[in-house]
Protein backbone atom coordinates (compact mmCIF):
# COMPACT_ATOMS: atom_id res chain seq x y z
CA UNK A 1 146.70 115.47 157.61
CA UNK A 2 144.05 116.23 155.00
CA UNK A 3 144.97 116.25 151.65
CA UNK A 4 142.69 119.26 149.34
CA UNK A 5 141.23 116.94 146.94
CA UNK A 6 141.82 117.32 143.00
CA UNK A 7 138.71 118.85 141.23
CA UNK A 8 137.95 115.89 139.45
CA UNK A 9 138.91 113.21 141.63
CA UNK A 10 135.98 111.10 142.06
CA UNK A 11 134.87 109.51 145.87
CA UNK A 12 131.70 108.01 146.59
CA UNK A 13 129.89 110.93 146.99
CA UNK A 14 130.48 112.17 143.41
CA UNK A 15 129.52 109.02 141.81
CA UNK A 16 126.14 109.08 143.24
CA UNK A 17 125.67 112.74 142.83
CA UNK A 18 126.74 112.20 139.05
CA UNK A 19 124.23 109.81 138.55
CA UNK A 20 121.78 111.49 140.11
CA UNK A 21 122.22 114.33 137.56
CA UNK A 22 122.43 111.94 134.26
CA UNK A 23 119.18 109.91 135.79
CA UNK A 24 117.49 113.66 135.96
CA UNK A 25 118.56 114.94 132.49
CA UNK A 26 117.12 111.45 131.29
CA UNK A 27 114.31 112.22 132.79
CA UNK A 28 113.50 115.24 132.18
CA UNK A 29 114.40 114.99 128.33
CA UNK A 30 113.03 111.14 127.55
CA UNK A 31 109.76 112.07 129.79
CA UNK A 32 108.91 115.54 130.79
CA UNK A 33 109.48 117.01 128.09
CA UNK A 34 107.30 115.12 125.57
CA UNK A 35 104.70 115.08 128.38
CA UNK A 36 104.25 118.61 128.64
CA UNK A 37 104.67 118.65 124.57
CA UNK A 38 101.82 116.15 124.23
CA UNK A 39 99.58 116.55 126.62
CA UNK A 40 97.10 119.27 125.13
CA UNK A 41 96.81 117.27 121.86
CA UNK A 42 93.41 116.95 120.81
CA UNK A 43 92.39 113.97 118.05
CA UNK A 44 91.92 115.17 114.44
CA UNK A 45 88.89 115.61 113.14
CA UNK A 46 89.04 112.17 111.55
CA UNK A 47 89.97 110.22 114.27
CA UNK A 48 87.08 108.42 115.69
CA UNK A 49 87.12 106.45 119.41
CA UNK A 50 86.91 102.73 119.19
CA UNK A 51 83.75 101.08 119.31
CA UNK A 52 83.29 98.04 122.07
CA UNK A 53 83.97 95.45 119.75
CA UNK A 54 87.13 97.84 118.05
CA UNK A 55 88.24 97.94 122.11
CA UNK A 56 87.97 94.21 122.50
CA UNK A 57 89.79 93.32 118.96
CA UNK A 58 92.33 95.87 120.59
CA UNK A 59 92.79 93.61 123.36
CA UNK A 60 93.40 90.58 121.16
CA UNK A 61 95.39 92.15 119.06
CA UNK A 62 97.78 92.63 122.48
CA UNK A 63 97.32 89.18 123.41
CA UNK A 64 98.38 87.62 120.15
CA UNK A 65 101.60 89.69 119.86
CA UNK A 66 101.02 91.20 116.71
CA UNK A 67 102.66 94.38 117.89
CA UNK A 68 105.99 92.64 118.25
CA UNK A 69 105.72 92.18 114.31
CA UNK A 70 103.63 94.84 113.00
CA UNK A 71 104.57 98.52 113.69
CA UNK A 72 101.89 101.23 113.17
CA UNK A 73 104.25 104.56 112.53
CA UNK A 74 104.72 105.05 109.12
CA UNK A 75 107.76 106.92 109.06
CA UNK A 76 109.35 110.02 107.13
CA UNK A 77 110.89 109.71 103.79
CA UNK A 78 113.94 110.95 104.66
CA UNK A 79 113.81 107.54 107.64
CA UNK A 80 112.44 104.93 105.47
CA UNK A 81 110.30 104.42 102.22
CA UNK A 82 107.04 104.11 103.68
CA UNK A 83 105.01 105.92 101.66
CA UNK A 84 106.22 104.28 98.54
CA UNK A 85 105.22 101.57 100.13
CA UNK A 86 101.66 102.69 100.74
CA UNK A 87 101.79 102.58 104.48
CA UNK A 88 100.48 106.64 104.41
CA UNK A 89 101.56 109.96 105.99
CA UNK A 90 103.70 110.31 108.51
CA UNK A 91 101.68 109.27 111.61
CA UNK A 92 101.57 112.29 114.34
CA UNK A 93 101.03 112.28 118.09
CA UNK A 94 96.80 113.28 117.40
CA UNK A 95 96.44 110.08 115.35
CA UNK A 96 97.33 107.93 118.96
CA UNK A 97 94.82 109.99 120.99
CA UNK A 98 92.19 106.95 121.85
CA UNK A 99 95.00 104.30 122.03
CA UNK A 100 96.27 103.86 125.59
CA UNK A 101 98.88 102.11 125.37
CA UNK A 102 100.04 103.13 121.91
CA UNK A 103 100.99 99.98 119.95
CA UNK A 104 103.65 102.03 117.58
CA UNK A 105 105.76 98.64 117.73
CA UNK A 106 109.51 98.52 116.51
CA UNK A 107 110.09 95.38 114.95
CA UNK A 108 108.56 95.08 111.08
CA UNK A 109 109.12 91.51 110.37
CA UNK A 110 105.55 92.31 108.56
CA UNK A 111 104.37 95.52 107.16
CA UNK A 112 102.99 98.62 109.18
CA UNK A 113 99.79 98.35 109.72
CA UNK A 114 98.77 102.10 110.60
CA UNK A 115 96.49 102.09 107.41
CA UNK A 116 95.71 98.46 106.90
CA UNK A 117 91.85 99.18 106.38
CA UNK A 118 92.10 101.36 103.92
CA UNK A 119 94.69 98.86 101.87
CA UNK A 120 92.96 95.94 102.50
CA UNK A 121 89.10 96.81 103.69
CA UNK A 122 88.02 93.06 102.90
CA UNK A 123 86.18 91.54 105.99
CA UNK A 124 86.48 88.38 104.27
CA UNK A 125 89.82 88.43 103.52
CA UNK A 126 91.26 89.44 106.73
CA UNK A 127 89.36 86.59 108.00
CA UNK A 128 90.61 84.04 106.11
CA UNK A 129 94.23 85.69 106.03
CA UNK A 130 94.26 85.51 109.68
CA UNK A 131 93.37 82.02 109.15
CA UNK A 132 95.90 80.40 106.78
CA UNK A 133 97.76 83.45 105.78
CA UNK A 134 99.55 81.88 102.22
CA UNK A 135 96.02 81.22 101.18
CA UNK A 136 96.30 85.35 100.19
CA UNK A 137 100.10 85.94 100.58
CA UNK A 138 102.24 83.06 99.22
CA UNK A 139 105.01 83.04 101.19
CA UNK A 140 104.32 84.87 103.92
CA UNK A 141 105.97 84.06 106.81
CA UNK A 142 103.43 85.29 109.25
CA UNK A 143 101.92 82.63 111.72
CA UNK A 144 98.50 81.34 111.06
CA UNK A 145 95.76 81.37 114.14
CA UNK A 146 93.34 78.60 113.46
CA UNK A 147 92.47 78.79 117.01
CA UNK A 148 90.55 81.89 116.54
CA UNK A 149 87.94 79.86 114.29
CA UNK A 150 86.07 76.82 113.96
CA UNK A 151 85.79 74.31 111.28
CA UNK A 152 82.59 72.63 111.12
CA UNK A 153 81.22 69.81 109.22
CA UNK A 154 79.38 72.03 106.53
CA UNK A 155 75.99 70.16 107.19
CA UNK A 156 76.24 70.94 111.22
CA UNK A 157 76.67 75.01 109.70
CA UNK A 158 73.58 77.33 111.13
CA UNK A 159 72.51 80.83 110.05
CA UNK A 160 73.96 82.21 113.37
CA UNK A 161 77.62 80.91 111.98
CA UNK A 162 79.70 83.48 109.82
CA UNK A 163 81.41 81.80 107.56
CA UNK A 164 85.23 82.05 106.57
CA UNK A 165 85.26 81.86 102.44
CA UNK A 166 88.70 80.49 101.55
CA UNK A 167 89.87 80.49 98.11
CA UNK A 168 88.57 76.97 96.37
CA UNK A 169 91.88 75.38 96.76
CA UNK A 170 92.31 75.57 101.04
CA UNK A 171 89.01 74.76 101.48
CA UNK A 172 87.90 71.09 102.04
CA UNK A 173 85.43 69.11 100.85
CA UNK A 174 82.55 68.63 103.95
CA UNK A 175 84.46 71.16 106.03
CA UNK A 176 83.24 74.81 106.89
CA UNK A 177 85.47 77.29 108.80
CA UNK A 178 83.53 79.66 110.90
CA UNK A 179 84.79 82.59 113.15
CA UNK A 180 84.90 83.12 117.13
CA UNK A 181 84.23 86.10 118.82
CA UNK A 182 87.90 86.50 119.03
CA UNK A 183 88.61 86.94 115.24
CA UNK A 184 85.78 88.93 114.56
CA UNK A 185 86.68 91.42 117.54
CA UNK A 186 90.15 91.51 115.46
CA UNK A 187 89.20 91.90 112.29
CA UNK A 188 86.97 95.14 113.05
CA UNK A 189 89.85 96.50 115.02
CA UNK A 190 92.06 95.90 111.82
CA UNK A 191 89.07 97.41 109.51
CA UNK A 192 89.72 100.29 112.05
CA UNK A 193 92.91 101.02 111.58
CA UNK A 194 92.61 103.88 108.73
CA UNK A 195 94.50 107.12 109.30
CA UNK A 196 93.87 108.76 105.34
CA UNK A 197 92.23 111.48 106.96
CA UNK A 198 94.00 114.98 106.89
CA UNK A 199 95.74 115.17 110.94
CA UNK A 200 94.86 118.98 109.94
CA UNK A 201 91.93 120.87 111.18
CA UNK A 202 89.86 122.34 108.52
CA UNK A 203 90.34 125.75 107.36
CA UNK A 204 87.44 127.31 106.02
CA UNK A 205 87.85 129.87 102.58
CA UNK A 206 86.50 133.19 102.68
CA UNK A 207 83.79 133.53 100.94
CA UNK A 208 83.53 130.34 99.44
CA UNK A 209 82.20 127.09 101.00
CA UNK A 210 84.91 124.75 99.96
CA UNK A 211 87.22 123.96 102.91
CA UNK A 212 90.36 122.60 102.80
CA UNK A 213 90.09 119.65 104.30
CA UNK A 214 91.87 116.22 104.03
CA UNK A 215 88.43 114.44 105.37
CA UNK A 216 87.18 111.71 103.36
């Protein structure tokens, strides 16, 4: 004899239906949704595409696992006090319209680096902190890649070589640190990384020709 089953007694059926239905919500709230949100976004005005060697410092940038230290996401003030800290605005979904796949990051074992060029636009120092990073942060716990350069004796040095200038006391006597492809393809993708623009369009005053614009 059948027994009329309870309404929510569960049987194998209404597991997998159930989870069906929470993988589904999931879905549709963690992916279709900011899909169809995000998907007619169009860069701000600002916002320039990478250049080749931008792309390629991109690519190291991946490689050397900077994202799992460095977040670029500067967050609200109500989250965290980024902008006291000089890290910028609060990033929007434009300002990620050339990268693909975004590098927002979560861990921030070092600072955000969403508007490093604009904080520290020094070719030569993001050189050499890449290099031997306590020559320019005492302290700083973040790794040093000396594999991205050369060191040279100074006398075997040719115009073709850029040079890394160290401050006096980390450089060495008959010694001359040079960069690789590989460091200067990262630097200019750092020196890229400058969101001050306004992420609005411009609106243009009647009658007068000032527009207010956040472009630099």
């Amino acid at each position: 004899m059948n027994q009329k089953k309870q309404p929510f007694e569960m049987d194998e059926k209404r597991l997998v239906l159930g989870a069906m239905v929470c993988l589904g919500l999931a879905t549709g709230v963690m992916v279709l949704m900011p899909y169809f949100f995000t998907k007619r976004i169009n860069p701000p005005p600002g916002l320039k595409p990478y250049t080749t060697i931008q792309a390629e410092g991109r690519s190291v940038y991946v490689a050397e696992g900077c994202v799992y230290c460095h977040s670029q996401q500067p967050r609200d003030a109500k989250q965290a006090p980024d902008t006291k800290r000089g890290w910028g605005r609060v990033s929007v979904a434009g300002d990620y319209y050339y990268d693909s796949p975004h590098l927002l990051g979560t861990m921030r074992t070092g600072p955000d680096l969403f508007n490093i060029a604009a904080r520290q636009p020094s070719k030569d120092w993001q050189l050499g902190h890449l290099y031997q990073p306590r020559a320019y942060t005492p302290g700083s716990i973040m790794p040093a890649y000396p594999y991205l350069f050369k060191v040279k004796n100074t006398s075997e040095v040719t115009a073709e070589d850029e040079v890394v200038n160290l401050p006096p006391q980390f450089a060495k006597a008959g010694e001359t640190v040079v960069t690789t492809p590989r460091a200067r393809a990262l630097v200019a993708y750092l020196l890229a990384l400058d969101h001050t623009y306004s992420p609005l369009p411009a609106i243009a005053v009647p009658g007068d020709e000032k527009q207010l614009s956040g472009d630099k």
